[in-house]
Short mmCIF file of C-alpha atoms in Angstrom, two decimals:
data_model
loop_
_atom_site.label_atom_id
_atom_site.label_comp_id
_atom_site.label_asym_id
_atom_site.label_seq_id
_atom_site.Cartn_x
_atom_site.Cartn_y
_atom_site.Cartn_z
CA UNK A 1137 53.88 -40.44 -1.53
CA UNK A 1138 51.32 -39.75 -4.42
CA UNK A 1139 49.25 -36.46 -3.56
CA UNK A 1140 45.47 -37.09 -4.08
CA UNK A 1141 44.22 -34.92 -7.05
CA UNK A 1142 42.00 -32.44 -6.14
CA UNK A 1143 38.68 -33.39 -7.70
CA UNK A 1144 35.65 -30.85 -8.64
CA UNK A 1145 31.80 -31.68 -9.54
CA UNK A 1146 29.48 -28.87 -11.17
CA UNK A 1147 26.05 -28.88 -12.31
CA UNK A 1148 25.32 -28.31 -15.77
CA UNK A 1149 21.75 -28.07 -16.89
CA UNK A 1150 20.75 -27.71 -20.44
CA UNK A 1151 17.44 -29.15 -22.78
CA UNK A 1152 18.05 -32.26 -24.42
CA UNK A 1153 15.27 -33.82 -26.65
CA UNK A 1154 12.95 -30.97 -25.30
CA UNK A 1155 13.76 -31.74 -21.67
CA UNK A 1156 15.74 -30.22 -18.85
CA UNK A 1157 18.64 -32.38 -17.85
CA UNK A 1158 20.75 -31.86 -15.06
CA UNK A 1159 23.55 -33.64 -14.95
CA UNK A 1160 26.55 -33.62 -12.31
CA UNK A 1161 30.34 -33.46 -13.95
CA UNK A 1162 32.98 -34.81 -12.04
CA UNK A 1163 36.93 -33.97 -12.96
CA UNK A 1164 40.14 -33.75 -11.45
CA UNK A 1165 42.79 -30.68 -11.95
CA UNK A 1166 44.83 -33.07 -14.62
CA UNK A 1167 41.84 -35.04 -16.01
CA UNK A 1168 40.99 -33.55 -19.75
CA UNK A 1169 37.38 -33.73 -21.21
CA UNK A 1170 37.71 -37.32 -22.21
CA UNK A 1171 37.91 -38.16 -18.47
CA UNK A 1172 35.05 -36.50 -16.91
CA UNK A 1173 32.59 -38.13 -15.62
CA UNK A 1174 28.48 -37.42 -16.12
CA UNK A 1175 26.20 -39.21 -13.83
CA UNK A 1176 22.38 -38.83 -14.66
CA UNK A 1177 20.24 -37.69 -11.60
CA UNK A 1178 16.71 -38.59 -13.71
CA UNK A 1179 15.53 -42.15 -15.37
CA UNK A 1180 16.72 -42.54 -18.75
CA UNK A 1181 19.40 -42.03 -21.16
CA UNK A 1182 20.60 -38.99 -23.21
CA UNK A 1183 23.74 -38.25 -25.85
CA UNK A 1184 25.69 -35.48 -24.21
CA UNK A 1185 27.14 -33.04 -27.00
CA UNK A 1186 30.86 -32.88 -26.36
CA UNK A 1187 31.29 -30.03 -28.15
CA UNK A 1188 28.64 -28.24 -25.87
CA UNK A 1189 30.40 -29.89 -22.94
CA UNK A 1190 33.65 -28.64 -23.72
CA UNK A 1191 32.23 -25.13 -23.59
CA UNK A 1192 30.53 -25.05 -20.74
CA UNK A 1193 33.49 -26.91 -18.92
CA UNK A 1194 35.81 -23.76 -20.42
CA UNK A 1195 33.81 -21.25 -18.72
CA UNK A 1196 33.51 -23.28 -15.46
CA UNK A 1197 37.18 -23.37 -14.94
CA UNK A 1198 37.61 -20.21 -16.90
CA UNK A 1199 40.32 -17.65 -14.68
CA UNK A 1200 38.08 -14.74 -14.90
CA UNK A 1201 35.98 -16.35 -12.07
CA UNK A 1202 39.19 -17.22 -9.96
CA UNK A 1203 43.02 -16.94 -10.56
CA UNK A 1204 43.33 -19.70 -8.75
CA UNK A 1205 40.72 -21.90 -10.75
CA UNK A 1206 38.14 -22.82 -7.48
CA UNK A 1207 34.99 -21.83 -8.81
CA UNK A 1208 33.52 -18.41 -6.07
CA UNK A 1209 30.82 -18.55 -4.10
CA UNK A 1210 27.84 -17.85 -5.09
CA UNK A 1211 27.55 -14.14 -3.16
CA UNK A 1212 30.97 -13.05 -4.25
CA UNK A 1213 29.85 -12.66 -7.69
CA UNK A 1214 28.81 -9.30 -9.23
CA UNK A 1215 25.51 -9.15 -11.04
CA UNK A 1216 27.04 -9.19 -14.21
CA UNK A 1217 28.32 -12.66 -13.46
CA UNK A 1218 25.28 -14.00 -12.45
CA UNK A 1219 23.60 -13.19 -15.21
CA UNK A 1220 26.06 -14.23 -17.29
CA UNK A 1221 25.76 -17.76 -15.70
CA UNK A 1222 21.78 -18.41 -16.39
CA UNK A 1223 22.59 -17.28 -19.66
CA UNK A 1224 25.38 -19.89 -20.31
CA UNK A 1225 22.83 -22.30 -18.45
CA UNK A 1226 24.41 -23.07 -15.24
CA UNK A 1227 22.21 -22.35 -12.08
CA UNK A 1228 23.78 -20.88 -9.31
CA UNK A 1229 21.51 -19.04 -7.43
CA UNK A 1230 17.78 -19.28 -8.79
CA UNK A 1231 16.04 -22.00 -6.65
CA UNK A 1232 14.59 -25.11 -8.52
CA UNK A 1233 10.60 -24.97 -8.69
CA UNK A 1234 8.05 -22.31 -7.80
CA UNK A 1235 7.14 -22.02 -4.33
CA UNK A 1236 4.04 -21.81 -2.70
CA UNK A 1237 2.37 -19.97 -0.13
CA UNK A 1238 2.02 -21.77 3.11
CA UNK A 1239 5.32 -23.52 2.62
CA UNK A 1240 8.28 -23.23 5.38
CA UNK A 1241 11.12 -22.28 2.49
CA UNK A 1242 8.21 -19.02 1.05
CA UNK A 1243 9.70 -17.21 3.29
CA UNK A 1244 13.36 -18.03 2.36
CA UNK A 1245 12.87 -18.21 -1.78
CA UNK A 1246 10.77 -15.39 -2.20
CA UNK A 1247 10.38 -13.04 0.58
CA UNK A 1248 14.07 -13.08 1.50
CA UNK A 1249 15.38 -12.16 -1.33
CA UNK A 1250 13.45 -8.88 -1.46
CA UNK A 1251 14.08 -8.25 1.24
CA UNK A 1252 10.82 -8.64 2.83
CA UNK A 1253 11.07 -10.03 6.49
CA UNK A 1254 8.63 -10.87 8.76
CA UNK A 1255 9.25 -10.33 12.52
CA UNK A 1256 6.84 -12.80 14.81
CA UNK A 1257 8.59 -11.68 18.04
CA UNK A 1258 8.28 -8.31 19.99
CA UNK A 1259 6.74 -6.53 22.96
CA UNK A 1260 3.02 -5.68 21.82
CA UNK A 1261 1.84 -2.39 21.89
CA UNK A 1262 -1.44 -0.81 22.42
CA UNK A 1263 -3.39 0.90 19.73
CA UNK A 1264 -3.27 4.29 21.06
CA UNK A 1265 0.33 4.06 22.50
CA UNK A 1266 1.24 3.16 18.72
CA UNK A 1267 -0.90 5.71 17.11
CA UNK A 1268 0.24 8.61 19.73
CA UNK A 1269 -3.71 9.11 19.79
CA UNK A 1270 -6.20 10.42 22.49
CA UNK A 1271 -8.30 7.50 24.42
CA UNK A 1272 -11.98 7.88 23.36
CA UNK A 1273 -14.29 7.75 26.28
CA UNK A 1274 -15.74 4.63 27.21
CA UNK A 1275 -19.05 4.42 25.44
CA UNK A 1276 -18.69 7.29 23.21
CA UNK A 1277 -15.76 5.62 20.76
CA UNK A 1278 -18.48 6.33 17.75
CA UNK A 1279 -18.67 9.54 19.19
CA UNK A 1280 -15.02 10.17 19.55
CA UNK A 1281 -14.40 9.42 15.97
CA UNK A 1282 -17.45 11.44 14.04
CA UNK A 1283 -16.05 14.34 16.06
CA UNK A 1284 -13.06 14.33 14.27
CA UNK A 1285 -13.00 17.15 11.44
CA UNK A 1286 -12.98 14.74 8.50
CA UNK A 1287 -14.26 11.76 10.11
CA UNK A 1288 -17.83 13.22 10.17
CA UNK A 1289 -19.11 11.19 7.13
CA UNK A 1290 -17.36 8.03 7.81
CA UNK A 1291 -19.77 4.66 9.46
CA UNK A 1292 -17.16 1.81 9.40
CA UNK A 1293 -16.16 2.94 13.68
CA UNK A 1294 -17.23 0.05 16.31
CA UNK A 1295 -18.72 1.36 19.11
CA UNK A 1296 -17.73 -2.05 21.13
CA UNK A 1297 -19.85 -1.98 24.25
CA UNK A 1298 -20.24 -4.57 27.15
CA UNK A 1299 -22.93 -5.92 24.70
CA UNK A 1300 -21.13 -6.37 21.60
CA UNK A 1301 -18.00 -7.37 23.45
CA UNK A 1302 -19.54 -10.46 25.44
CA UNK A 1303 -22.02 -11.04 22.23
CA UNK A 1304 -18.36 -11.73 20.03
CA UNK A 1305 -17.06 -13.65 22.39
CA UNK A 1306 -20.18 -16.14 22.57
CA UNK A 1307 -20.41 -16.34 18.92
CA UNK A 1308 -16.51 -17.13 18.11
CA UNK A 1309 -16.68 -19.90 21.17
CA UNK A 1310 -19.45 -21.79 19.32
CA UNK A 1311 -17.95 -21.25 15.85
CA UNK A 1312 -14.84 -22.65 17.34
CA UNK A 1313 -16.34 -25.61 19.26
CA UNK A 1314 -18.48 -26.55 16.65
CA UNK A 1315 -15.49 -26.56 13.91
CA UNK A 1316 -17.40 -24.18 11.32
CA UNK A 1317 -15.22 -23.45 8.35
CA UNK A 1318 -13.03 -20.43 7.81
CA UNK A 1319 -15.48 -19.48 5.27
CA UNK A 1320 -18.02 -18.90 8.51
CA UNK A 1321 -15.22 -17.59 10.49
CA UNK A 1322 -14.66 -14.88 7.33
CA UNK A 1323 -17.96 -14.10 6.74
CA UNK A 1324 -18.98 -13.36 9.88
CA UNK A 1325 -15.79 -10.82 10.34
CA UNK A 1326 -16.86 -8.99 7.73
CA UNK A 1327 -20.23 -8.54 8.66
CA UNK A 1328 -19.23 -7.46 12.52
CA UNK A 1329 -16.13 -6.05 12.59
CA UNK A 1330 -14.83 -5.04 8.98
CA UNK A 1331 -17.59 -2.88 7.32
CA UNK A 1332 -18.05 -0.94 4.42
CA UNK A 1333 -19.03 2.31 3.35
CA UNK A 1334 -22.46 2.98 1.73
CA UNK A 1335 -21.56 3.53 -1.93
CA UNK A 1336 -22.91 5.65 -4.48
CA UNK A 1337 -21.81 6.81 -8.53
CA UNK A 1338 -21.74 10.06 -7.40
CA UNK A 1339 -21.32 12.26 -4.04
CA UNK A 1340 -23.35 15.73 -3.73
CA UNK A 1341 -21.41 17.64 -0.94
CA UNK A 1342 -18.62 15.30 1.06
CA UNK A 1343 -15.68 16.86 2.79
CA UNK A 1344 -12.90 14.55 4.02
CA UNK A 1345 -11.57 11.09 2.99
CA UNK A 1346 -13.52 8.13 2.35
CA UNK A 1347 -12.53 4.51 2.13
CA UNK A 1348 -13.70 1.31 0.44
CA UNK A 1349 -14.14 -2.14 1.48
CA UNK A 1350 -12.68 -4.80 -1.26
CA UNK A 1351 -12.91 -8.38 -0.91
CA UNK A 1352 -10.70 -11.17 -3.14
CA UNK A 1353 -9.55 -8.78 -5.57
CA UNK A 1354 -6.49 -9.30 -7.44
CA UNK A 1355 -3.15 -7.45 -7.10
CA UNK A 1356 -1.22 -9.21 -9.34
CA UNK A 1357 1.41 -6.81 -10.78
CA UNK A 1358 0.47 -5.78 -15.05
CA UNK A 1359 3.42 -6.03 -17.50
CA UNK A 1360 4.50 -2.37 -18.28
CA UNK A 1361 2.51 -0.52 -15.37
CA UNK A 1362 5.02 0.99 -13.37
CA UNK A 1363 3.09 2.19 -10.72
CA UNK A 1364 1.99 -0.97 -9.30
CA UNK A 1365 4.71 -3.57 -9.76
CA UNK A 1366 6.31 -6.32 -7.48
CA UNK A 1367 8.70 -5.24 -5.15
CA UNK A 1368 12.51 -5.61 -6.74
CA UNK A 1369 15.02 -8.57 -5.61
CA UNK A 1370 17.58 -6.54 -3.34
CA UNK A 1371 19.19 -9.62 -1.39
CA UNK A 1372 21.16 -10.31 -4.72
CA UNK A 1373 23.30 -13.32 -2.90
CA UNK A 1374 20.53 -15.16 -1.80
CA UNK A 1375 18.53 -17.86 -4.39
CA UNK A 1376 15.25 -16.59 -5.01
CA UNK A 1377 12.36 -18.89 -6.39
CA UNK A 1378 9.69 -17.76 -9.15
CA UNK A 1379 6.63 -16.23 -8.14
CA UNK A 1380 4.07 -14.51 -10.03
CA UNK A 1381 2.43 -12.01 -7.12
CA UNK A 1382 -0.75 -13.10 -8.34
CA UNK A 1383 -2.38 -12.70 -4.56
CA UNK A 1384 -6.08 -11.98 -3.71
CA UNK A 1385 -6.38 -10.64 -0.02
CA UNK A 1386 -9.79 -11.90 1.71
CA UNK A 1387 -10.18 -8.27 2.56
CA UNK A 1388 -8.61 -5.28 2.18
CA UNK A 1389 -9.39 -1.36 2.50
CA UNK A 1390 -8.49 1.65 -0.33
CA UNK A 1391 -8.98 5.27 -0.32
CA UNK A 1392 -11.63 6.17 -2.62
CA UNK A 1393 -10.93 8.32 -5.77
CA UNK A 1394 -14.62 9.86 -5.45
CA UNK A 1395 -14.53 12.60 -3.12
CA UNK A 1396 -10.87 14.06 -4.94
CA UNK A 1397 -11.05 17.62 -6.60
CA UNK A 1398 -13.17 16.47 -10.02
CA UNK A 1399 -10.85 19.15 -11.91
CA UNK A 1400 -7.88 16.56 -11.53
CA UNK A 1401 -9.70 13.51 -10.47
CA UNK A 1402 -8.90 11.81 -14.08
CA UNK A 1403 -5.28 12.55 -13.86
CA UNK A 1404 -4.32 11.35 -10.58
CA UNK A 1405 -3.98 7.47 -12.69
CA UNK A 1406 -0.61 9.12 -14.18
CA UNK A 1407 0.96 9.25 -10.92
CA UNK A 1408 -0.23 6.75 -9.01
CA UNK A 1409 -1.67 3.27 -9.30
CA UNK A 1410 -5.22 3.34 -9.19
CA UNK A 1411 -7.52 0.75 -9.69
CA UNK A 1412 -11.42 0.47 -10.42
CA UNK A 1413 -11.81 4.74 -8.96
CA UNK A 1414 -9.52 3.05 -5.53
CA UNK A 1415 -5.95 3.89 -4.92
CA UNK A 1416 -3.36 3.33 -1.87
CA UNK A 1417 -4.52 0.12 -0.36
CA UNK A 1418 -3.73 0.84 3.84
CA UNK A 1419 -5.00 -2.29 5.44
CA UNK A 1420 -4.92 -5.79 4.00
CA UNK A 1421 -6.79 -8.69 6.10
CA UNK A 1422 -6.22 -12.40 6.08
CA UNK A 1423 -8.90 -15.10 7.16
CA UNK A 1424 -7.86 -18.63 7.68
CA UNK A 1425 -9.43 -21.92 9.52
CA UNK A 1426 -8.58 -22.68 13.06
CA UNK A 1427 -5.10 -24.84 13.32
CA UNK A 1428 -3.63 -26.10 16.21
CA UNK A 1429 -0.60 -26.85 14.00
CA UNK A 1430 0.02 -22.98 13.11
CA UNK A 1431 0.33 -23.56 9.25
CA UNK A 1432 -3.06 -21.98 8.86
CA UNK A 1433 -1.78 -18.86 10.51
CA UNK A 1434 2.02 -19.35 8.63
CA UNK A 1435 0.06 -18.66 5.20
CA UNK A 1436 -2.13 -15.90 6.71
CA UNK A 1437 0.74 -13.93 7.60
CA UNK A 1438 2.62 -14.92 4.31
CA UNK A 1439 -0.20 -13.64 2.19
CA UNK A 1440 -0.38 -10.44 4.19
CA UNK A 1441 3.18 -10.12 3.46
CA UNK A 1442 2.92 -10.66 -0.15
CA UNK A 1443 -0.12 -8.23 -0.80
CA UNK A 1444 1.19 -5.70 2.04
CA UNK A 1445 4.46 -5.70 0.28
CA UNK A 1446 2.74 -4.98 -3.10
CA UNK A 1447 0.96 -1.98 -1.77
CA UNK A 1448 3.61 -0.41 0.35
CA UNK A 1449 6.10 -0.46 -2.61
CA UNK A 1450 3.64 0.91 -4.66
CA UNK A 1451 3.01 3.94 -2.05
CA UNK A 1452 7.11 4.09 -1.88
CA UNK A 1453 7.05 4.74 -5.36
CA UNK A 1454 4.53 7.55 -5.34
CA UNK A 1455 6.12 9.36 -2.21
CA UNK A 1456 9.52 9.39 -3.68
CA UNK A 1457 8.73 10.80 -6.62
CA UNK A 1458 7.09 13.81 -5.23
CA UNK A 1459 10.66 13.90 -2.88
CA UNK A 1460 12.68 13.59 -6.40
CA UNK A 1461 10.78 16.35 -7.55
CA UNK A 1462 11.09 18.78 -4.42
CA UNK A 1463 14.61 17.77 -4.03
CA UNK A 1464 14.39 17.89 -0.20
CA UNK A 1465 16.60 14.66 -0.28
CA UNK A 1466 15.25 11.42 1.66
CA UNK A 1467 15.88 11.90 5.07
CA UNK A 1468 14.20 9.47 7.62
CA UNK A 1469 11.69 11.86 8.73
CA UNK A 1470 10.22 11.77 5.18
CA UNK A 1471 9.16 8.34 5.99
CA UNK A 1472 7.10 7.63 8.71
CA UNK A 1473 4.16 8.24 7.19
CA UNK A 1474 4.83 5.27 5.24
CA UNK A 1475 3.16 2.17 6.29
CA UNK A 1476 0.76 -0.48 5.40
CA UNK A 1477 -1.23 -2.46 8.25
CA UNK A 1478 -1.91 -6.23 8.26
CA UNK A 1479 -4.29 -8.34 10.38
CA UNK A 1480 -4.28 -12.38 10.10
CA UNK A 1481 -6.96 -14.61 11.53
CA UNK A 1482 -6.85 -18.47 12.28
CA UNK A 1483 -10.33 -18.95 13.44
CA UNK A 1484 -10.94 -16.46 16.35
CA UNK A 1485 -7.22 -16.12 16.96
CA UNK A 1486 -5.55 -12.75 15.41
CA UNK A 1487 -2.67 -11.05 14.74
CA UNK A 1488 -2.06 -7.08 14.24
CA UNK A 1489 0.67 -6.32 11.70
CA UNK A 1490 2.65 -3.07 10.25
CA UNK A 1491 4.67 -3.17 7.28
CA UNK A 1492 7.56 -0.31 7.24
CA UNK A 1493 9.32 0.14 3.96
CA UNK A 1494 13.61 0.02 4.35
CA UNK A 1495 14.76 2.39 2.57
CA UNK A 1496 18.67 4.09 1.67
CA UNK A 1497 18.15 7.46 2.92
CA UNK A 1498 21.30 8.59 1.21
CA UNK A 1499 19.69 7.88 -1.93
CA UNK A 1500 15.99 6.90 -1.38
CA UNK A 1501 16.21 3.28 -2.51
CA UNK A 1502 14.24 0.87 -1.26
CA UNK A 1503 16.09 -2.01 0.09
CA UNK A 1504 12.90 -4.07 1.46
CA UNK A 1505 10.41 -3.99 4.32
CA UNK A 1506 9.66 -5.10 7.36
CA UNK A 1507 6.43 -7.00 8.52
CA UNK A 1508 6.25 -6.78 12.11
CA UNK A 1509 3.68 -8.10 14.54
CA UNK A 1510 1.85 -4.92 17.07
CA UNK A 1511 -0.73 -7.46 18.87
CA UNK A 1512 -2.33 -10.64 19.12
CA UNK A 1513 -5.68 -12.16 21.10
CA UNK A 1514 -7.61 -15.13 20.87
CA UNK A 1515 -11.56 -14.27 20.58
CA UNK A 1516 -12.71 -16.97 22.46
CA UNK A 1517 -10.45 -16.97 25.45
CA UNK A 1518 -11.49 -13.80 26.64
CA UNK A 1519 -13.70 -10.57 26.18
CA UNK A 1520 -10.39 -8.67 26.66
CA UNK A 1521 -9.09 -9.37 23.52
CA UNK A 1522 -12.40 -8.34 21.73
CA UNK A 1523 -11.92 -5.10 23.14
CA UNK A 1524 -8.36 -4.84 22.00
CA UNK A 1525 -9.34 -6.00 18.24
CA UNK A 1526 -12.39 -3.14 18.15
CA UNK A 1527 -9.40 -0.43 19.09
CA UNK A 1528 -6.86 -1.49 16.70
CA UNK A 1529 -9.49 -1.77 13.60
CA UNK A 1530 -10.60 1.86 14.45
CA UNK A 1531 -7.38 3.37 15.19
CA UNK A 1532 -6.27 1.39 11.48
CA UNK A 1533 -9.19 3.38 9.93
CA UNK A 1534 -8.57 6.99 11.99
CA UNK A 1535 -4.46 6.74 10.51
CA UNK A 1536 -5.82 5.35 7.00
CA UNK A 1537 -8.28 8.16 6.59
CA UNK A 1538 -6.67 11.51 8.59
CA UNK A 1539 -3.38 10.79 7.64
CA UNK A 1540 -2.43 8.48 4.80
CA UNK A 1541 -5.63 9.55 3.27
CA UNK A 1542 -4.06 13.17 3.63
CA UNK A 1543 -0.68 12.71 2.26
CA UNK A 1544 -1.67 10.88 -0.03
CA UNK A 1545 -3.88 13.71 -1.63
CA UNK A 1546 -0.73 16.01 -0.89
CA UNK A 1547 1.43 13.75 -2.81
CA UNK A 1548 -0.64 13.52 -5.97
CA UNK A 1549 -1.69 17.42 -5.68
CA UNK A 1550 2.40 18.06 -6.11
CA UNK A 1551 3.14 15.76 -9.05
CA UNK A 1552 0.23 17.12 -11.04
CA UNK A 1553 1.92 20.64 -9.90
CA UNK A 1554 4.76 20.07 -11.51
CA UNK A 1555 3.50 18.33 -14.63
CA UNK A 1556 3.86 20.16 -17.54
CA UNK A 1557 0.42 21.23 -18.66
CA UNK A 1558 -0.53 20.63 -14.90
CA UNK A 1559 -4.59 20.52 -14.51
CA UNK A 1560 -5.66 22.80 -12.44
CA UNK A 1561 -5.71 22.17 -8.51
CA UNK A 1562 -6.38 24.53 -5.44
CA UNK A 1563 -2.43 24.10 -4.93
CA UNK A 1564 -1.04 27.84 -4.86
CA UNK A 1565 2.50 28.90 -5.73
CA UNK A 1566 2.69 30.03 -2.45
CA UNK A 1567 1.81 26.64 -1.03
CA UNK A 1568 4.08 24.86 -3.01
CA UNK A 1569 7.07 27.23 -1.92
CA UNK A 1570 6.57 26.13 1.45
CA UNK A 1571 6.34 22.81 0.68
CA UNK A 1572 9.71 23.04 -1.08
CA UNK A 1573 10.89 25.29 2.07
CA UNK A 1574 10.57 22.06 4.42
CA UNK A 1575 7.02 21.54 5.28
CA UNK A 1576 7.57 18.37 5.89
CA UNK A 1577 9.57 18.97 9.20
CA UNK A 1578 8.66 16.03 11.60
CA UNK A 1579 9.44 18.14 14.95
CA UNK A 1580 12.70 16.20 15.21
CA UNK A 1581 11.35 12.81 14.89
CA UNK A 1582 8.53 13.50 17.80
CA UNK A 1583 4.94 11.41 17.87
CA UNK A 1584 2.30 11.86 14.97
CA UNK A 1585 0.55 13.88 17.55
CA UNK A 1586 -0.07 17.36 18.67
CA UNK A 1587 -0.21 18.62 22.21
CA UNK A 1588 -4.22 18.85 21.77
CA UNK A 1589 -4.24 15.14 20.85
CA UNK A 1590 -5.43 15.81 17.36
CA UNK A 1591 -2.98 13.73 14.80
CA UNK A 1592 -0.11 15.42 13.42
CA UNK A 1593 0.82 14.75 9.54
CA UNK A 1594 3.83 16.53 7.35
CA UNK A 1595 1.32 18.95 6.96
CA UNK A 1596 0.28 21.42 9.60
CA UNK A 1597 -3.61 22.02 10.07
CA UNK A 1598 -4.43 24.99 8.25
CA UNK A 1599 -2.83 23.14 5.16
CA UNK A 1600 -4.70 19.92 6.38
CA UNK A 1601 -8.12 22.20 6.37
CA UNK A 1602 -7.16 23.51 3.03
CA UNK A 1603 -6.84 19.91 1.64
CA UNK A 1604 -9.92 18.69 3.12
CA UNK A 1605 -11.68 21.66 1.34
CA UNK A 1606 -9.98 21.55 -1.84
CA UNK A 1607 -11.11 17.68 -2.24
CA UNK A 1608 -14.30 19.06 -3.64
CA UNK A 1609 -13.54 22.20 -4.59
CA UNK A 1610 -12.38 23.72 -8.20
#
């Protein structure tokens, strides 16, 4: 009996009269050129070039790919293959069209492949358990914060008393029953909950950190500006889609350049991305209309990912370069520090986000991130969850300012240390030796906190004290 020949179809795509054309190739293992088969998957007609055919064909069934002549799957090939393949013009891996934001396969085409995933399910956590922060007293949560050494200057805290909690609650409920737009929804966010700083050219006397408020700015990634690029494709056997990172966050907050040592304040754009006198983005906010459907909410959290993602790869790139020049290797304790915090809103429901870099600590390379959910509430349903939204946004601010604030500073103090023709900085040889010694012990991987309460960075608090004074100081 007559064995059926094994048959194979491949995709060929190449431009014919100025068009794409794909174009599926059937053959069997005896058939020769002649035989095969095209069948057109678009409206009209085209000459193939045999010639061209022949080629392509060749490298198809060429042995390098298999001894046995069954073309590999797609994740079994090595990088120089696949590149090798777009450049001969067959498409293996790189998906079709350009997604979009808001679509179901985003997540899949673009995230995925960088390794970027989003986690929607977990136990949520409470501000202050997640923080490994003291409990300000109820009534005094303004209070608690200007009492901070550092916080003294900053206005952006919510006090969040019975009267501003049931006062939220009343206004969401009518925005929501009375359908306003997420426009309303946004605007009135900002104006209640998300504040800015007052802003000035120039500060006389300021000790401590300071941030700034930006709204729909873009992050899109510059051609040649290696400090703020998109983050790399790491999932190399998955197909990834194009996408441009051109994002504009509703909201997001910085740490301001101003109140940075004005000796080395023009320098710190060599070693980290820094953008209109703003650098280290900590908190990126989403606002969408209210959907029963979730797809509102879907795109929140997938432009949070996208413009978190941005920013924490940008802040991986400035801490490992200060840990490539110390040479302390890239332990996991190096890390922690390293965050980025997200908040989504669909109408008066909202989410609390953190994104964690993942990173080789072998070698320090970063392998992706994780965008995983802290907290949710619903505005209108109860005066509970107003409450829990004041905590987190003032907790967000405490860690943004005392702590990423601070090692951020220590991280751009170090590389201008060891730049040749360094500027001048209150950094002292004796400083940096300890640095190099291990200052950045994380007391065996205990909480960002010390026994007094008061939050515990790689630095310890005289250092901290120094920084805050060297920030204006020659």
């Amino acid at each position: 009996m007559q064995q059926p020949r094994a048959r194979w179809q491949v995709w060929l795509r190449w431009h014919s009269g100025g068009q794409l054309t794909n174009t599926i190739f059937t053959a069997s293992r005896s058939s020769s050129f002649s035989q095969a088969s095209t069948i057109a998957l678009f409206p009209g007609s085209f000459d193939t070039d045999s010639k061209l055919t022949k080629t392509l064909w060749t490298q198809v069934m060429a042995p390098s790919r298999r001894t046995s002549g069954i073309p590999a799957p797609a994740g079994s090939r090595s990088s120089s293959q696949r590149t090798h393949s777009v450049q001969s013009g067959l498409s293996y891996r790189t998906a079709s069209s350009a997604a979009r934001l808001g679509d179901k396969t985003f997540e899949d085409s673009v995230l995925a492949p960088r390794g970027i995933v989003i986690v929607r399910q977990q136990p949520f956590v409470d501000p202050f358990g997640h923080f490994k922060s003291p409990i300000p007293t109820e009534g005094k949560r303004v209070e608690h914060y200007y009492s901070q050494p550092g916080l003294e200057h900053c206005t952006i805290w919510l006090e969040g008393d019975k009267k501003f909690l049931k006062r939220q609650n009343d206004e969401y409920t009518y925005m929501k029953f009375t359908k306003k737009s997420g426009a309303e929804f946004q605007q009135y966010a900002l104006e209640k909950f998300f504040k800015n700083e007052p802003r000035q050219l120039t500060l006389e006397d300021h000790r401590g950190y300071l941030c700034e408020r930006v709204v729909n700015t873009t992050l899109k990634p510059e051609d040649g500006n290696a400090l703020w690029a998109e983050p790399p494709e790491t999932c190399h056997h998955l197909s990834i889609a194009p996408y441009s990172f051109d994002i504009r966050p509703d909201c997001s907050y910085w740490i301001s350049l101003q109140p940075f040592n004005k000796n080395y304040q023009g320098k710190v754009q060599g070693v980290v991305s820094v953008q209109e006198d703003l650098l280290c983005p900590y908190l990126t906010i989403e606002f969408k209309k209210d959907d029963q459907a979730g797809a509102s909410q879907r795109k929140a959290e997938q432009q949070v990912a996208v413009a978190g993602s941005l920013a924490l790869y940008s802040r991986y790139l400035f801490h490992k370069s200060m840990l490539d020049l110390l040479e302390l290797g890239y332990a996991e304790e190096y890390w922690q520090e390293i965050r980025h915090y997200g908040i989504t809103f669909a109408g008066p429901e909202y989410k609390i986000w953190v994104l964690k870099p993942t990173v080789n600590y072998s070698n320090g390379d970063w392998q992706g991130c994780t965008i995983s959910i802290l907290s949710a509430g619903d505005l209108v349903r109860d005066i509970v969850a107003v409450d829990d939204l004041v905590n987190w946004t003032n907790e967000i601010h405490r860690w943004g300012l005392l702590i990423h604030g601070a090692e951020c500073h220590k991280d751009a103090r170090i590389r201008l240390y060891c730049t040749d023709g360094r500027p001048r900085t209150s950094l002292t040889p004796e400083e940096f030796d300890r640095m190099k010694q291990g200052i950045f012990d994380s007391n065996d991987g205990g909480p960002p906190v010390n026994d007094d309460g008061k939050p515990r960075t790689s630095l310890d608090l005289e250092e901290l004290a120094r920084l805050r004074e060297s920030l204006s100081d020659g």
